[in-house]
């Protein structure tokens, strides 16, 4: 067999790597995206991301609104069959036509038949991911019908032949320069095609004539009310209004999951879509229409106006099966706002041509590609690192990383088992423990290039990044030695009833790799009168879960939870230094423990060290100057990068609050995730992507140090520390280490 | 807050400013409205030179005829326009049955009165709204009892600022819809 030639990336067309079930397409797509599309994707998604934070902050009842939206979707999917019957009656009673299509072919056949019956020569289309999903354009074009995409992004894609790179802004991967190049090559025209204004005017003039002469307009629908047959259509350009008003025939194509019960149920979605997506309170045009419209179509060319015809084509195409699947059912609640794409650090860096399939992209995209296609098409979910930044952004509260973890696990099972690479990273616990026993021997062996070559070949561990090194003395040993010295003076063991008792959870990362942050935490807490016990070291399930090894993670969770509960019952608060482990207890155990009450108990009793510190200071009415040398801290310059999962569980803000109260001058990172994300950046096929994600963070440190010089760099997560160190070769401290230094 | 209250009007006006539209408050009288529209038509709105001069007047869905009728006699105004005029008109004038304070939006009915088309095809759109029909947030339009339940019954469009796109690599105003929106609020 001939060897595969490495194709230069400028020859990779996104369409060639769209189907991620094809072996090697994900890796090739990442290379292409990093080289060609990353700049435009990063700029555009980060603008949306910032806009969303601002727009949602302006909604006073944002959380309640999300609850309402979620409840409406849950109820709608639950009673979907009844709703569809109601909707059919609503549409047909107004003289519209209703069709429920089994699958893509069925839907395309029905729509083609309408076009042929109407002798349609020209169809204008509004943006519709559903018609991308069913491949409608190709079917109509084969029947010699001209199909014109009128959304400007879709218009670009029709010229370039590319698949959407984003579910809301499908041409987000193209900069103005690359659109200009494309149009100049594709069109012979006297129009200037350089500025955004030029390009827009050119497209508008082309499309205006199409609207006026089209026989049929095809749109999607964002939400549909069953009781009235009302459609909501959200846009900014005006093309959807044209498509639904100008031609005499309107065909709306939508997945069955878009249906909600009543017209008043449309309200929360209208209020959430714009803010969650592009960050606009409302986009320019939100149409709320109940077709067929009750006035004749226009007659632009002198032909008489005709009565309007309306067809609602609803599509199953796997959705009813998704509904029966407890995990994929969640995806049916998705309102396609794109928040989970825009907030995702990996998506911001490569976009949907790598982090996506033939139609759907981003965190939620895997479930859709799997649900409407095959599981193998969802292989790009590997790019979901589980950083969880999408979780609080989702307007219908879908735990997207959990969906992706389940997909990864199913993919492994379907693919014949867990790869050696995943076993390696999933069993970090054993590896770290072994490493600590044979340190420094193991460290020096691992630094040898032949070992790294072997590790890369065997287990897919990239040979370039430094691996986390085992500390010479793990936390457990340091703690025992420290206790011995401290025992006569400050041991609280003698006290009958210590004021506060805590269990510091000796997570594997703190214990074997960064024990100094564990010791710093113990010292500061004891100084505040907390009696601290160090837990035994146990694999709690984070590493296994992040590799999609759910069953094993579940076993580890059960063990750990039982142990933690016994300590909570003794009156101990649980303090966890590594944020990814704290997030496991406060978020992921919801899925891993079969016991909701136990999960709530762990969640309510586990703390980030500084969160715990602030709680004690508040409850015991302590003064900072009694604890810390505030003269030393005042004016100190700090850069702080909060850990992704720590932000999601609301455990980052206390660090910023306390450091400010201590008088530090602090700049915080706006990077959603450092890019290392646990083991992600160590994997051979993702190392470059991980470093590219990290560039945003590295640049921010460089920028913030231009005026005024160096800052002390703080990060809470072990992988953030490793990543920053790798990117800019600087020492990074956990905030508790800094606090231990400035303690009185 | 009651719809149309002073604070809602203030919030509405401020929000309109953020959408890229313009707004003015005039007293609720035929003369004042006619004067305001005339002023806008005679140069108050900058429009691209390529468009012809006509201004299309949709039939009002809600505003009473004593307010609307005087507009028919304005110079440039084409009353009851034939469909072909939609292609090239400079300005479209419609009424709006609701305003949304939080977002600076107006709700224009998509009915046989042709507000839906007249607010879409021309390069500029003038929307006329009664102050008492300003509600707080988009969801209020769907609340039973608000706005005589018009939001629960008819086909309409929330219009929030001019037509825009960011698809061509930068933000551009005026794609398929108007590149200018002017809102006239009629105050009692």
Coordinates of C-alpha atoms in Angstrom, one line a residue, chain A residues 378-643:
Chain A
X378 CA -19.1 12.9 16.6
X379 CA -15.4 12.1 16.9
X380 CA -14.6 15.8 17.1
X381 CA -16.0 15.8 20.7
X382 CA -12.4 14.8 21.5
X383 CA -11.8 18.6 21.3
X384 CA -14.1 19.1 24.3
X385 CA -11.7 19.1 27.2
X386 CA -14.4 19.2 29.8
X387 CA -13.3 22.6 30.9
X388 CA -17.0 23.2 31.5
X389 CA -17.1 27.0 30.7
X390 CA -20.1 26.3 28.5
X391 CA -22.2 25.0 31.4
X392 CA -23.2 28.3 33.0
X393 CA -23.7 29.9 29.5
X394 CA -26.3 27.5 28.2
X395 CA -29.7 29.1 28.3
X396 CA -31.4 25.7 28.7
X397 CA -28.9 24.4 31.2
X398 CA -27.5 21.5 29.2
X399 CA -24.4 19.9 30.8
X400 CA -22.6 19.8 27.5
X401 CA -19.3 18.3 28.7
X402 CA -21.2 15.4 30.3
X403 CA -22.9 14.7 26.9
X404 CA -19.4 14.7 25.3
X405 CA -17.9 12.5 28.0
X406 CA -20.7 10.0 27.3
X407 CA -20.1 10.2 23.5
X408 CA -16.4 9.6 24.0
X409 CA -17.1 6.6 26.1
X410 CA -19.5 5.2 23.5
X411 CA -17.0 5.9 20.8
X412 CA -14.3 3.9 22.7
X413 CA -16.7 1.1 23.3
X414 CA -17.6 1.0 19.6
X415 CA -14.0 1.3 18.6
X416 CA -13.0 -1.8 20.5
X417 CA -11.9 -0.3 23.8
X418 CA -10.0 2.5 25.4
X419 CA -6.7 3.5 23.7
X420 CA -3.4 3.2 25.4
X421 CA -3.1 6.9 25.4
X422 CA -6.4 7.3 27.3
X423 CA -5.4 4.6 29.8
X424 CA -2.1 6.4 30.4
X425 CA -3.8 9.7 31.2
X426 CA -6.8 8.2 32.9
X427 CA -4.5 6.4 35.3
X428 CA -2.5 9.4 36.3
X429 CA -3.0 8.3 39.9
X430 CA -1.0 5.1 39.5
X431 CA 1.6 6.8 37.3
X432 CA 2.1 9.6 39.9
X433 CA 2.3 7.2 42.8
X434 CA 4.9 5.1 41.0
X435 CA 6.8 8.2 40.0
X436 CA 7.0 9.4 43.6
X437 CA 8.4 6.1 44.8
X438 CA 11.2 6.0 42.3
X439 CA 11.9 9.8 42.2
X440 CA 14.4 11.1 41.3
X441 CA 15.1 8.1 39.2
X442 CA 11.8 8.3 37.3
X443 CA 12.2 12.0 36.6
X444 CA 15.6 11.6 35.1
X445 CA 14.6 8.7 33.0
X446 CA 11.6 10.6 31.7
X447 CA 13.7 13.5 30.7
X448 CA 15.8 11.2 28.4
X449 CA 14.7 11.7 24.8
X450 CA 14.5 8.0 24.0
X451 CA 12.0 7.5 26.8
X452 CA 9.9 10.4 25.4
X453 CA 10.1 9.0 21.9
X454 CA 8.9 5.7 23.2
X455 CA 6.1 7.3 25.2
X456 CA 5.0 9.2 22.2
X457 CA 4.9 6.1 20.0
X458 CA 3.3 3.9 22.5
X459 CA 0.9 6.1 24.4
X460 CA 0.6 9.2 22.2
X461 CA 2.2 11.5 24.8
X462 CA 3.7 14.4 22.9
X463 CA 7.5 14.4 23.4
X464 CA 7.8 18.2 23.6
X465 CA 6.1 19.5 26.8
X466 CA 7.7 18.8 30.1
X467 CA 5.7 16.2 32.0
X468 CA 4.6 17.1 35.5
X469 CA 7.4 15.9 37.7
X470 CA 6.9 14.1 40.9
X471 CA 7.9 16.0 43.9
X472 CA 10.8 14.6 45.9
X473 CA 8.6 14.5 49.1
X474 CA 4.8 14.1 48.5
X475 CA 2.4 16.1 50.6
X476 CA 1.5 13.2 52.8
X477 CA 5.1 12.8 53.9
X478 CA 5.7 16.6 54.3
X479 CA 2.6 16.8 56.4
X480 CA 3.6 14.0 58.8
X481 CA 7.0 15.6 59.3
X482 CA 5.5 19.0 59.9
X483 CA 3.0 17.7 62.4
X484 CA 5.8 16.1 64.4
X485 CA 7.5 19.4 64.7
X486 CA 4.3 21.4 65.4
X487 CA 2.9 18.8 67.8
X488 CA 4.0 20.2 71.1
X489 CA 3.0 23.8 70.5
X490 CA 0.0 24.2 68.2
X491 CA -1.5 20.8 67.7
X492 CA -5.2 21.0 68.1
X493 CA -5.5 17.4 68.8
X494 CA -5.3 18.1 72.5
X495 CA -8.2 20.5 72.4
X496 CA -11.4 18.9 73.4
X497 CA -13.5 20.6 70.8
X498 CA -11.6 22.5 68.2
X499 CA -13.6 25.5 66.8
X500 CA -13.4 24.3 63.2
X501 CA -12.3 21.0 61.7
X502 CA -11.4 20.5 58.1
X503 CA -10.2 17.7 55.9
X504 CA -7.7 18.8 53.3
X505 CA -8.3 16.4 50.4
X506 CA -4.9 15.2 49.3
X507 CA -5.7 15.2 45.6
X508 CA -3.1 13.3 43.5
X509 CA -2.0 16.5 41.7
X510 CA -1.3 18.4 44.9
X511 CA 0.1 15.4 46.7
X512 CA 2.6 14.2 44.1
X513 CA 3.3 17.2 42.0
X514 CA 2.7 20.4 43.8
X515 CA 2.8 19.6 47.6
X516 CA 3.9 23.1 48.5
X517 CA 0.5 24.5 47.7
X518 CA -1.0 21.9 50.0
X519 CA 1.4 22.7 52.8
X520 CA 0.7 26.4 52.4
X521 CA -3.0 25.8 52.7
X522 CA -2.6 23.7 55.9
X523 CA -0.4 26.3 57.5
X524 CA -2.7 29.2 56.7
X525 CA -5.8 27.4 57.9
X526 CA -4.2 26.2 61.1
X527 CA -3.1 29.7 61.8
X528 CA -6.7 30.7 61.7
X529 CA -7.6 28.1 64.3
X530 CA -8.8 25.3 62.0
X531 CA -7.8 21.8 62.9
X532 CA -6.7 20.3 59.6
X533 CA -6.6 16.6 58.9
X534 CA -5.0 15.5 55.6
X535 CA -6.9 12.8 53.8
X536 CA -5.4 9.7 52.4
X537 CA -4.5 9.8 48.8
X538 CA -7.1 8.3 46.5
X539 CA -8.0 8.4 42.9
X540 CA -11.2 10.5 42.9
X541 CA -12.1 10.0 39.2
X542 CA -11.1 13.3 37.5
X543 CA -8.5 11.8 35.2
X544 CA -10.5 8.8 34.2
X545 CA -13.6 10.9 33.6
X546 CA -11.7 13.3 31.3
X547 CA -10.7 10.3 29.2
X548 CA -14.4 9.2 28.9
X549 CA -13.8 6.2 31.2
X550 CA -17.2 6.6 32.9
X551 CA -17.6 3.3 34.6
X552 CA -14.2 3.4 36.2
X553 CA -14.7 7.1 37.2
X554 CA -18.0 6.1 38.8
X555 CA -16.3 3.4 40.9
X556 CA -13.7 5.9 42.0
X557 CA -16.4 8.5 42.8
X558 CA -18.3 6.0 45.0
X559 CA -15.2 5.2 47.0
X560 CA -14.2 8.8 47.4
X561 CA -17.7 10.0 48.3
X562 CA -18.1 7.3 51.0
X563 CA -14.8 8.4 52.6
X564 CA -15.7 12.1 52.4
X565 CA -19.1 11.5 53.8
X566 CA -17.6 9.8 56.9
X567 CA -15.5 12.9 57.5
X568 CA -18.3 15.3 56.9
X569 CA -20.3 13.4 59.5
X570 CA -17.5 14.0 61.9
X571 CA -18.1 17.7 61.5
X572 CA -15.3 18.3 59.0
X573 CA -15.4 20.7 56.1
X574 CA -13.7 19.4 53.0
X575 CA -11.1 21.7 51.5
X576 CA -9.7 20.9 48.0
X577 CA -6.7 22.7 46.5
X578 CA -6.9 21.4 42.9
X579 CA -10.0 23.1 41.4
X580 CA -10.6 20.4 38.9
X581 CA -11.1 18.0 41.8
X582 CA -13.3 20.4 43.7
X583 CA -15.4 20.8 40.5
X584 CA -15.7 17.0 40.4
X585 CA -17.2 17.0 43.9
X586 CA -19.4 20.0 43.3
X587 CA -20.5 19.3 39.7
X588 CA -19.5 16.0 38.0
X589 CA -20.4 13.7 40.9
X590 CA -24.0 14.6 40.1
X591 CA -23.7 12.2 37.2
X592 CA -21.3 9.7 38.8
X593 CA -22.9 9.0 42.1
X594 CA -26.2 7.2 42.0
X595 CA -27.2 9.1 45.1
X596 CA -28.4 12.7 44.7
X597 CA -28.6 13.4 48.4
X598 CA -25.0 12.4 48.9
X599 CA -24.0 14.6 46.0
X600 CA -25.8 17.6 47.5
X601 CA -24.1 16.9 50.8
X602 CA -20.6 16.8 49.2
X603 CA -21.4 19.9 47.2
X604 CA -22.5 21.9 50.3
X605 CA -19.5 20.9 52.4
X606 CA -16.6 21.2 50.0
X607 CA -14.6 24.4 49.5
X608 CA -11.8 26.0 47.5
X609 CA -9.1 27.0 50.1
X610 CA -9.6 30.8 49.6
X611 CA -13.4 30.5 49.5
X612 CA -13.1 28.7 52.8
X613 CA -10.7 31.3 54.2
X614 CA -13.2 34.1 53.3
X615 CA -16.0 32.1 55.0
X616 CA -14.0 31.8 58.2
X617 CA -12.9 35.5 58.2
X618 CA -16.5 36.5 57.7
X619 CA -18.1 34.2 60.2
X620 CA -15.5 34.7 62.9
X621 CA -15.3 38.4 62.2
X622 CA -11.5 38.3 61.8
X623 CA -9.5 41.3 60.6
X624 CA -7.1 40.8 57.8
X625 CA -4.4 42.8 59.4
X626 CA -4.5 40.3 62.3
X627 CA -3.6 37.5 59.9
X628 CA -1.6 39.0 57.1
X629 CA 1.2 41.5 56.9
X630 CA -0.9 44.1 55.0
X631 CA 1.9 46.6 54.8
X632 CA 3.7 44.1 52.7
X633 CA 0.8 43.2 50.5
X634 CA -0.4 46.7 49.7
X635 CA 0.4 47.7 46.1
X636 CA 1.9 44.3 45.3
X637 CA 1.3 43.5 41.6
X638 CA -0.4 40.3 40.6
X639 CA -1.7 38.6 37.6
X640 CA -4.3 35.9 38.3
X641 CA -5.6 33.2 36.0
X642 CA -8.7 31.5 37.4
X643 CA -9.1 27.8 36.5

